[in-house]
Amino acid sequence: MGEFSGREPCPARILDDIGGAFSMGAVGGSIWHSVKGFRNSPKGWSNSFKGSLEAVKARGPVVGGNFAVWGALFASFDCSFAALRHKEDPWNSIMSGAATGAVLAARAGPKAAGKNALMGGVLLAAIEGLGIMITKMTAPPMPTADDFAAQGAQDPLAPPSASLFPSSGSSGGGGGMSDLFGVGAPGSENDPEFSLDSDFSPTDPGNSMLDPAPSEPKKK
């Protein structure tokens, strides 16, 4: 189902989200803890840089692992809801965020799990709503009939004009679909490949285009 949502199909989506979440957490955690380690180190540039590097080595992978766990749970719930509901829509992400928050806080008790589930659902709802709003704001407007007329083009959604299909009984010669291509009807004076023989006579038995009816066998 991922071909309609712009994401990897399940279950490859789970591995993709795990890798993306770990990378995001590792990079973001490294930046955060490098600044924190730099400020908490003793005075001196060498001590500050050394403390910053030690903080990154100690806490960067941990933050990345926490993000990876969150991404694995979220993607697993997302694929499960998509398989159960047979559709890809923002409700899958909202329910997955709520379920992920509840599972991560399950050891703290039902109250904490419910609180984190509510926070996760609201956070994912805000993210999905923001994404839909940005998509609608950046999408180009649908061209109208006036836009097609200004460009000298025909509106593809407009009904076909009656002038495209002239009646065969109208004055000015034979009509029909053949007039669309500039070719007359078969047998007419405008047909470049077919013409009737001047000596043709429909009453002549030799010119009959129909085979004679087979004679019935004589009854004994």
XYZ file of N, CA, C and O in Angstrom, residues 4-188:
740
model
N 0.872 4.351 -2.778
C -0.066 5.459 -2.819
C 0.219 6.501 -1.749
O -0.303 7.597 -1.801
N 1.019 6.180 -0.762
C 1.296 7.118 0.314
C 2.644 7.795 0.194
O 2.978 8.642 1.006
N 3.435 7.414 -0.794
C 4.741 8.014 -0.964
C 5.796 7.454 -0.042
O 6.893 8.004 0.042
N 5.530 6.366 0.676
C 6.473 5.745 1.592
C 6.772 4.335 1.124
O 6.138 3.807 0.211
N 7.775 3.731 1.778
C 8.126 2.359 1.443
C 6.974 1.426 1.814
O 6.283 1.636 2.813
N 6.742 0.369 1.032
C 5.684 -0.578 1.393
C 6.089 -1.415 2.602
O 7.278 -1.589 2.899
N 5.090 -1.899 3.307
C 5.347 -2.777 4.462
C 5.773 -4.155 3.951
O 5.293 -4.605 2.919
N 6.676 -4.860 4.654
C 7.332 -4.495 5.925
C 8.646 -3.743 5.753
O 9.329 -3.500 6.747
N 9.034 -3.426 4.517
C 10.294 -2.681 4.326
C 10.230 -1.312 4.977
O 11.265 -0.735 5.335
N 9.013 -0.788 5.180
C 8.853 0.509 5.837
C 9.398 0.487 7.261
O 9.914 1.499 7.757
N 9.289 -0.651 7.934
C 9.759 -0.739 9.322
C 11.274 -0.543 9.377
O 11.788 0.236 10.186
N 12.004 -1.255 8.503
C 13.457 -1.098 8.482
C 13.855 0.312 8.060
O 14.817 0.887 8.605
N 13.124 0.883 7.117
C 13.425 2.245 6.672
C 13.228 3.250 7.798
O 14.061 4.146 7.996
N 12.153 3.097 8.560
C 11.904 4.022 9.674
C 12.895 3.825 10.810
O 13.277 4.791 11.479
N 13.322 2.599 11.043
C 14.318 2.356 12.097
C 15.633 3.057 11.757
O 16.230 3.749 12.595
N 16.091 2.888 10.512
C 17.334 3.544 10.110
C 17.237 5.061 10.131
O 18.148 5.751 10.606
N 16.096 5.587 9.623
C 15.935 7.042 9.627
C 15.843 7.615 11.025
O 16.425 8.673 11.314
N 15.118 6.918 11.918
C 14.988 7.410 13.292
C 16.325 7.350 14.031
O 16.668 8.265 14.794
N 17.083 6.273 13.814
C 18.387 6.181 14.487
C 19.322 7.289 14.000
O 20.024 7.910 14.814
N 19.343 7.538 12.703
C 20.217 8.596 12.181
C 19.817 9.965 12.727
O 20.676 10.763 13.131
N 18.515 10.209 12.752
C 18.049 11.496 13.275
C 18.408 11.662 14.751
O 18.885 12.721 15.180
N 18.186 10.612 15.535
C 18.493 10.696 16.954
C 19.980 10.808 17.224
O 20.408 11.562 18.114
N 20.790 10.078 16.452
C 22.233 10.126 16.670
C 22.801 11.499 16.319
O 23.616 12.058 17.066
N 22.357 12.057 15.201
C 22.866 13.375 14.807
C 22.372 14.449 15.772
O 23.151 15.290 16.263
N 21.064 14.449 16.042
C 20.525 15.454 16.957
C 21.074 15.318 18.368
O 21.411 16.322 19.021
N 21.190 14.077 18.849
C 21.748 13.872 20.184
C 23.207 14.257 20.272
O 23.662 14.789 21.304
N 23.950 14.020 19.217
C 25.373 14.404 19.222
C 25.527 15.921 19.289
O 26.374 16.441 20.033
N 24.707 16.621 18.529
C 24.789 18.090 18.570
C 24.414 18.613 19.956
O 25.089 19.487 20.526
N 23.319 18.065 20.495
C 22.859 18.539 21.807
C 23.887 18.263 22.899
O 24.231 19.147 23.689
N 24.405 17.040 22.954
C 25.323 16.681 24.035
C 26.722 17.251 23.799
O 27.493 17.390 24.766
N 27.075 17.587 22.568
C 28.367 18.248 22.366
C 28.353 19.643 22.982
O 29.326 20.066 23.639
N 27.252 20.354 22.812
C 27.125 21.675 23.421
C 27.052 21.548 24.946
O 27.701 22.320 25.693
N 26.285 20.564 25.413
C 26.146 20.375 26.861
C 27.476 19.978 27.501
O 27.838 20.476 28.579
N 28.212 19.084 26.851
C 29.515 18.678 27.383
C 30.529 19.800 27.343
O 31.385 19.922 28.232
N 30.441 20.639 26.303
C 31.359 21.775 26.208
C 31.129 22.756 27.350
O 32.083 23.295 27.933
N 29.869 22.987 27.700
C 29.567 23.961 28.754
C 29.859 23.412 30.148
O 30.202 24.172 31.061
N 29.709 22.116 30.349
C 29.901 21.527 31.678
C 31.342 21.089 31.941
O 31.639 20.549 33.009
N 32.230 21.285 31.010
C 33.628 20.875 31.188
C 34.388 21.926 31.996
O 33.961 23.092 32.098
N 35.511 21.533 32.590
C 36.343 22.538 33.297
C 36.847 23.614 32.340
O 36.786 23.469 31.115
N 37.356 24.685 32.905
C 37.832 25.794 32.099
C 39.036 25.370 31.262
O 39.835 24.534 31.667
N 39.139 26.012 30.113
C 40.220 25.673 29.190
C 39.654 25.075 27.906
O 38.748 24.237 27.962
N 40.195 25.528 26.752
C 39.681 25.042 25.482
C 39.908 23.547 25.304
O 39.047 22.841 24.781
N 41.050 23.076 25.727
C 41.330 21.641 25.545
C 40.374 20.799 26.376
O 39.848 19.786 25.902
N 40.124 21.219 27.633
C 39.187 20.470 28.473
C 37.762 20.536 27.926
O 37.000 19.566 27.996
N 37.396 21.700 27.373
C 36.042 21.849 26.843
C 35.819 20.950 25.634
O 34.793 20.255 25.525
N 36.783 20.920 24.713
C 36.633 20.071 23.530
C 36.684 18.592 23.905
O 35.967 17.771 23.322
N 37.526 18.268 24.883
C 37.588 16.876 25.305
C 36.289 16.447 25.990
O 35.774 15.353 25.747
N 35.736 17.317 26.839
C 34.468 17.005 27.485
C 33.332 16.906 26.486
O 32.431 16.056 26.621
N 33.350 17.744 25.458
C 32.316 17.683 24.426
C 32.392 16.371 23.664
O 31.364 15.720 23.398
N 33.592 15.940 23.309
C 33.752 14.693 22.573
C 33.337 13.491 23.414
O 32.689 12.558 22.910
N 33.688 13.510 24.693
C 33.309 12.398 25.570
C 31.780 12.321 25.735
O 31.201 11.232 25.775
N 31.125 13.472 25.820
C 29.672 13.478 25.951
C 28.996 12.939 24.692
O 27.998 12.200 24.766
N 29.553 13.278 23.537
C 28.989 12.766 22.284
C 29.169 11.256 22.191
O 28.242 10.527 21.797
N 30.331 10.761 22.548
C 30.581 9.327 22.492
C 29.719 8.551 23.477
O 29.311 7.412 23.212
N 29.406 9.169 24.606
C 28.643 8.464 25.633
C 27.141 8.534 25.398
O 26.422 7.553 25.644
N 26.625 9.666 24.924
C 25.170 9.859 24.860
C 24.592 9.865 23.449
O 23.411 9.632 23.284
N 25.417 10.119 22.432
C 24.897 10.152 21.067
C 24.260 8.843 20.626
O 23.106 8.819 20.156
N 24.963 7.693 20.759
C 24.350 6.424 20.371
C 23.118 6.057 21.204
O 22.201 5.399 20.698
N 23.085 6.483 22.453
C 21.929 6.171 23.300
C 20.682 6.886 22.781
O 19.592 6.296 22.676
N 20.836 8.164 22.458
C 19.696 8.910 21.907
C 19.259 8.308 20.577
O 18.061 8.174 20.296
N 20.231 7.921 19.735
C 19.887 7.279 18.477
C 19.140 5.977 18.678
O 18.189 5.670 17.951
N 19.542 5.183 19.673
C 18.830 3.940 19.968
C 17.411 4.173 20.456
O 16.488 3.429 20.087
N 17.219 5.193 21.282
C 15.862 5.510 21.740
C 14.965 5.922 20.567
O 13.796 5.514 20.493
N 15.517 6.714 19.680
C 14.739 7.104 18.497
C 14.440 5.893 17.615
O 13.352 5.789 17.024
N 15.389 4.964 17.509
C 15.182 3.767 16.692
C 14.068 2.898 17.265
O 13.256 2.327 16.520
N 14.015 2.772 18.589
C 12.931 1.997 19.217
C 11.584 2.647 18.934
O 10.598 1.968 18.603
N 11.528 3.971 19.059
C 10.276 4.671 18.769
C 9.878 4.477 17.303
O 8.718 4.223 16.986
N 10.864 4.570 16.388
C 10.557 4.381 14.971
C 10.103 2.973 14.655
O 9.204 2.768 13.826
N 10.700 1.973 15.315
C 10.292 0.583 15.067
C 8.856 0.342 15.529
O 8.060 -0.288 14.820
N 8.511 0.835 16.720
C 7.144 0.652 17.217
C 6.138 1.405 16.346
O 5.073 0.868 15.996
N 6.477 2.623 15.986
C 5.547 3.426 15.179
C 5.300 2.771 13.822
O 4.160 2.659 13.365
N 6.381 2.332 13.156
C 6.217 1.718 11.837
C 5.469 0.392 11.930
O 4.673 0.056 11.046
N 5.706 -0.377 13.006
C 4.991 -1.640 13.165
C 3.494 -1.412 13.351
O 2.663 -2.097 12.731
N 3.143 -0.448 14.192
C 1.723 -0.135 14.367
C 1.119 0.436 13.084
O -0.038 0.131 12.741
N 1.880 1.243 12.371
C 1.373 1.839 11.132
C 1.056 0.755 10.106
O -0.002 0.783 9.453
N 1.958 -0.211 9.934
C 1.708 -1.304 8.999
C 0.540 -2.175 9.459
O -0.250 -2.655 8.635
N 0.420 -2.380 10.768
C -0.681 -3.196 11.276
C -2.023 -2.524 11.028
O -2.988 -3.180 10.575
N -2.119 -1.232 11.295
C -3.382 -0.520 11.062
C -3.713 -0.450 9.572
O -4.882 -0.540 9.180
N -2.686 -0.296 8.730
C -2.932 -0.264 7.286
C -3.447 -1.611 6.786
O -4.314 -1.665 5.905
N -2.914 -2.708 7.351
C -3.381 -4.028 6.939
C -4.792 -4.311 7.455
O -5.597 -4.950 6.761
N -5.117 -3.833 8.640
C -6.449 -4.074 9.196
C -7.515 -3.215 8.524
O -8.628 -3.684 8.263
N -7.190 -1.962 8.217
C -8.173 -1.034 7.654
C -8.179 -1.024 6.127
O -9.074 -0.450 5.515
N -7.149 -1.605 5.518
C -7.046 -1.668 4.054
C -7.059 -0.272 3.419
O -7.660 -0.077 2.356
N -6.404 0.672 4.052
C -6.300 2.013 3.499
C -5.138 2.754 4.133
O -4.694 2.409 5.241
N -4.630 3.748 3.406
C -3.535 4.599 3.877
C -4.077 6.012 4.037
O -4.411 6.669 3.048
N -4.182 6.472 5.272
C -4.669 7.819 5.536
C -4.036 8.333 6.822
O -3.349 7.593 7.534
N -4.224 9.618 7.160
C -3.601 10.160 8.382
C -4.044 9.480 9.666
O -3.325 9.552 10.670
N -5.211 8.824 9.662
C -5.662 8.169 10.900
C -4.719 7.043 11.310
O -4.572 6.760 12.507
N -4.084 6.383 10.348
C -3.126 5.341 10.701
C -1.955 5.917 11.491
O -1.519 5.346 12.496
N -1.442 7.059 11.066
C -0.322 7.685 11.777
C -0.739 8.183 13.156
O 0.013 8.050 14.129
N -1.958 8.743 13.253
C -2.417 9.252 14.545
C -2.582 8.110 15.540
O -2.126 8.188 16.699
N -3.220 7.030 15.116
C -3.393 5.879 16.015
C -2.059 5.221 16.332
O -1.852 4.732 17.459
N -1.136 5.202 15.374
C 0.181 4.615 15.633
C 0.961 5.442 16.651
O 1.647 4.886 17.519
N 0.859 6.773 16.559
C 1.530 7.616 17.543
C 0.981 7.410 18.942
O 1.741 7.347 19.922
N -0.346 7.280 19.049
C -0.954 7.045 20.362
C -0.542 5.682 20.919
O -0.205 5.552 22.109
N -0.564 4.651 20.068
C -0.185 3.315 20.527
C 1.289 3.255 20.914
O 1.657 2.597 21.910
N 2.148 3.931 20.164
C 3.575 3.932 20.494
C 3.830 4.611 21.836
O 4.609 4.121 22.661
N 3.188 5.754 22.066
C 3.347 6.424 23.358
C 2.860 5.575 24.509
O 3.482 5.561 25.586
N 1.767 4.839 24.305
C 1.247 3.984 25.374
C 2.186 2.829 25.682
O 2.423 2.489 26.851
N 2.756 2.224 24.653
C 3.654 1.081 24.871
C 4.943 1.530 25.558
O 5.443 0.855 26.468
N 5.501 2.656 25.153
C 6.755 3.118 25.755
C 6.592 3.489 27.222
O 7.561 3.428 27.994
N 5.397 3.899 27.612
C 5.157 4.289 29.009
C 4.373 3.227 29.772
O 3.856 3.516 30.855
N 4.281 2.016 29.244
C 3.460 0.978 29.882
C 4.028 0.568 31.239
O 3.272 0.230 32.160
N 5.347 0.590 31.408
C 5.936 0.159 32.689
C 5.660 1.133 33.818
O 5.761 0.771 34.987
N 5.292 2.378 33.480
C 5.005 3.370 34.524
C 3.574 3.289 35.025
O 3.218 4.031 35.952
N 2.749 2.430 34.453
C 1.381 2.286 34.922
C 0.366 2.746 33.889
O 0.708 3.430 32.910
N -0.900 2.405 34.100
C -1.947 2.768 33.133
C -2.134 4.277 32.981
O -2.417 4.754 31.885
N -1.991 5.001 34.086
C -2.188 6.438 34.018
C -1.141 7.091 33.122
O -1.463 7.929 32.263
N 0.110 6.722 33.330
C 1.184 7.279 32.503
C 1.041 6.828 31.049
O 1.304 7.605 30.114
N 0.621 5.572 30.852
C 0.443 5.079 29.488
C -0.657 5.854 28.765
O -0.511 6.222 27.594
N -1.774 6.106 29.444
C -2.848 6.879 28.830
C -2.430 8.305 28.526
O -2.782 8.858 27.468
N -1.673 8.915 29.429
C -1.211 10.279 29.205
C -0.284 10.360 28.005
O -0.414 11.248 27.152
N 0.659 9.415 27.907
C 1.578 9.417 26.774
C 0.869 9.053 25.466
O 1.255 9.542 24.396
N -0.157 8.214 25.547
C -0.931 7.896 24.350
C -1.649 9.142 23.836
O -1.676 9.405 22.622
N -2.221 9.920 24.752
C -2.890 11.154 24.345
C -1.903 12.142 23.738
O -2.176 12.763 22.690
N -0.744 12.269 24.359
C 0.268 13.191 23.836
C 0.758 12.742 22.458
O 0.927 13.557 21.543
N 0.975 11.434 22.305
C 1.432 10.932 21.008
C 0.403 11.130 19.910
O 0.738 11.515 18.781
N -0.873 10.874 20.220
C -1.924 11.082 19.232
C -2.072 12.535 18.833
O -2.218 12.861 17.649
N -2.035 13.439 19.828
C -2.154 14.869 19.523
C -0.956 15.357 18.712
O -1.107 16.140 17.755
N 0.247 14.889 19.057
C 1.444 15.303 18.327
C 1.393 14.844 16.870
O 1.672 15.621 15.942
N 1.008 13.589 16.644
C 0.927 13.094 15.266
C -0.211 13.757 14.503
O -0.095 13.995 13.286
N -1.307 14.086 15.195
C -2.398 14.792 14.521
C -1.938 16.177 14.072
O -2.276 16.626 12.959
N -1.164 16.860 14.918
C -0.649 18.178 14.537
C 0.312 18.065 13.357
O 0.277 18.884 12.429
N 1.166 17.032 13.363
C 2.114 16.858 12.262
C 1.380 16.546 10.964
O 1.687 17.106 9.895
N 0.396 15.645 11.019
C -0.359 15.298 9.808
C -1.159 16.492 9.290
O -1.226 16.736 8.085
N -1.780 17.233 10.207
C -2.530 18.411 9.776
C -1.642 19.461 9.150
O -2.016 20.085 8.144
N -0.459 19.671 9.720
C 0.478 20.635 9.143
C 0.932 20.190 7.761
O 1.054 21.012 6.835
N 1.175 18.879 7.596
C 1.585 18.382 6.294
C 0.498 18.558 5.232
O 0.778 18.931 4.091
N -0.756 18.292 5.608
C -1.861 18.470 4.661
C -2.020 19.947 4.294
O -2.252 20.295 3.126
N -1.890 20.831 5.274
C -2.027 22.257 5.003
C -0.923 22.755 4.074
O -1.181 23.519 3.132
N 0.313 22.312 4.306
C 1.416 22.729 3.445
C 1.226 22.193 2.027
O 1.489 22.882 1.031
N 0.729 20.959 1.921
C 0.496 20.386 0.594
C -0.548 21.176 -0.182
O -0.395 21.441 -1.383
N -1.622 21.565 0.500
C -2.666 22.330 -0.177
C -2.199 23.733 -0.538
O -2.597 24.279 -1.570
N -1.353 24.322 0.306
C -0.879 25.675 0.027
C 0.120 25.707 -1.121
O 0.164 26.665 -1.895
N 0.940 24.672 -1.241
C 1.965 24.650 -2.277
C 1.482 24.025 -3.576
O 2.183 24.142 -4.598
N 0.335 23.357 -3.578
C -0.157 22.725 -4.803
C -0.635 23.786 -5.785
O -1.273 24.768 -5.385
N -0.343 23.643 -7.073
C -0.809 24.630 -8.062
C -2.317 24.539 -8.225
O -2.901 23.456 -8.132
N -2.993 25.666 -8.465
C -4.451 25.635 -8.616
C -4.856 24.941 -9.909
O -4.117 24.930 -10.896
N -6.042 24.372 -9.884
C -6.566 23.710 -11.070
C -6.921 24.744 -12.126
O -7.567 25.755 -11.817
N -6.505 24.547 -13.378
C -6.850 25.512 -14.427
C -8.344 25.502 -14.711
O -8.990 24.449 -14.706
N -8.891 26.671 -14.956
C -10.308 26.807 -15.257
C -10.520 26.898 -16.761
O -9.574 26.916 -17.551
N -11.797 26.961 -17.153
C -12.126 27.083 -18.576
C -11.593 28.389 -19.148
O -11.178 28.446 -20.315
N -11.596 29.471 -18.345
C -11.051 30.746 -18.823
C -9.549 30.653 -19.080
O -9.032 31.272 -20.022
N -8.835 29.872 -18.245
C -7.397 29.706 -18.458
C -7.118 28.979 -19.769
O -6.204 29.347 -20.519
N -7.914 27.935 -20.055
C -7.727 27.225 -21.326
C -8.056 28.123 -22.505
O -7.390 28.081 -23.541
N -9.106 28.947 -22.351
C -9.484 29.845 -23.442
C -8.409 30.902 -23.683
O -8.129 31.276 -24.827
N -7.782 31.405 -22.616
C -6.722 32.404 -22.771
C -5.496 31.822 -23.469
O -4.790 32.518 -24.190
N -5.249 30.519 -23.261
C -4.101 29.873 -23.892
C -4.434 29.309 -25.271
O -3.553 28.764 -25.930
N -5.688 29.428 -25.677
C -6.084 28.905 -26.973
C -6.195 27.396 -27.011
O -6.113 26.787 -28.082
N -6.358 26.769 -25.849
C -6.482 25.314 -25.776
C -7.900 24.946 -25.386
O -8.658 25.762 -24.847
N -8.246 23.703 -25.642
C -9.576 23.216 -25.320
C -9.570 22.557 -23.949
O -8.636 21.835 -23.597
N -10.600 22.820 -23.186
C -10.728 22.240 -21.854
C -10.955 20.742 -21.982
O -11.938 20.300 -22.588
N -10.052 19.897 -21.423
C -10.251 18.443 -21.567
C -11.453 17.924 -20.801
O -11.924 16.821 -21.079
N -11.956 18.691 -19.833
C -13.115 18.247 -19.053
C -14.434 18.723 -19.651
O -15.491 18.353 -19.155
N -14.371 19.552 -20.695
C -15.598 20.058 -21.303
C -16.243 18.971 -22.140
O -15.561 18.099 -22.702
N -17.582 18.958 -22.261
C -18.250 17.962 -23.113
C -17.913 18.199 -24.573
O -17.593 19.320 -24.978
N -17.960 17.162 -25.400
C -17.614 17.321 -26.812
C -18.594 18.245 -27.513
O -19.793 18.244 -27.250
N -18.064 19.065 -28.426
C -18.886 20.008 -29.163
C -19.611 19.304 -30.290
O -19.120 18.332 -30.879
N -20.819 19.796 -30.613
C -21.608 19.190 -31.688
C -20.972 19.419 -33.046
O -21.233 18.673 -33.997
N -20.112 20.453 -33.162
C -19.473 20.725 -34.447
C -18.448 19.669 -34.824
O -18.038 19.580 -35.976
N -17.998 18.875 -33.818
C -17.041 17.826 -34.125
C -17.686 16.650 -34.828
O -17.001 15.841 -35.446
N -19.012 16.500 -34.710
C -19.711 15.371 -35.294
C -20.841 15.884 -36.174
O -22.005 15.890 -35.770
N -20.548 16.368 -37.387
C -21.605 16.880 -38.247
C -22.546 15.775 -38.694
O -22.150 14.618 -38.844
N -23.775 16.146 -38.907
C -24.779 15.183 -39.326
C -24.567 14.811 -40.778
O -24.173 15.630 -41.604
N -24.840 13.549 -41.123
C -24.638 13.085 -42.482
C -25.670 13.668 -43.422
O -25.473 13.725 -44.626
N -26.809 14.144 -42.888
C -27.839 14.688 -43.743
C -27.748 16.177 -43.932
O -28.610 16.774 -44.561
N -26.728 16.837 -43.384
C -26.602 18.281 -43.502
C -26.110 18.638 -44.888
O -25.494 17.830 -45.587
N -26.369 19.869 -45.296
C -25.956 20.328 -46.614
C -24.459 20.505 -46.658
O -23.815 20.792 -45.662
N -23.919 20.391 -47.862
C -22.477 20.583 -48.027
C -21.742 19.291 -48.215
O -20.536 19.249 -48.050
N -22.427 18.203 -48.557
C -21.734 16.949 -48.825
C -21.901 15.965 -47.704
O -22.586 16.194 -46.718
N -21.217 14.834 -47.864
C -21.333 13.766 -46.877
C -20.634 14.127 -45.596
O -19.562 14.707 -45.603
N -21.227 13.778 -44.455
C -20.628 14.065 -43.158
C -20.204 12.779 -42.486
O -19.928 11.782 -43.126
N -20.176 12.818 -41.193
C -19.820 11.630 -40.435
C -18.431 11.740 -39.870
O -17.763 12.769 -39.938
N -17.962 10.625 -39.288
C -16.651 10.600 -38.656
C -15.527 10.784 -39.654
O -14.446 11.271 -39.319
N -15.751 10.402 -40.931
C -14.684 10.534 -41.915
C -14.322 11.986 -42.173
O -13.210 12.285 -42.623
N -15.253 12.943 -41.916
C -14.944 14.351 -42.125
C -13.911 14.872 -41.144
O -13.262 15.886 -41.398
N -13.762 14.184 -40.010
C -12.773 14.639 -39.031
C -11.360 14.496 -39.573
O -10.437 15.195 -39.145
N -11.146 13.559 -40.479
C -9.818 13.292 -41.003
C -9.651 13.809 -42.430
O -8.663 13.517 -43.089
N -10.627 14.564 -42.960
C -10.511 15.138 -44.284
C -10.690 14.145 -45.400
O -10.213 14.367 -46.506
N -11.327 13.009 -45.146
C -11.514 11.966 -46.138
C -12.997 11.741 -46.309
O -13.744 11.671 -45.320
N -13.449 11.627 -47.535
C -14.860 11.413 -47.798
C -15.296 10.010 -47.451
O -14.483 9.111 -47.197
N -16.568 9.804 -47.415
C -17.104 8.487 -47.139
C -16.761 7.541 -48.276
O -16.526 7.963 -49.409
N -16.674 6.237 -48.031
C -16.361 5.275 -49.100
C -17.356 5.394 -50.234
O -18.568 5.388 -50.047
N -16.845 5.476 -51.466
C -17.680 5.575 -52.640
C -18.000 6.992 -53.050
O -18.595 7.210 -54.105
N -17.644 7.989 -52.234
C -17.926 9.374 -52.579
C -16.806 9.940 -53.423
O -15.747 9.329 -53.591
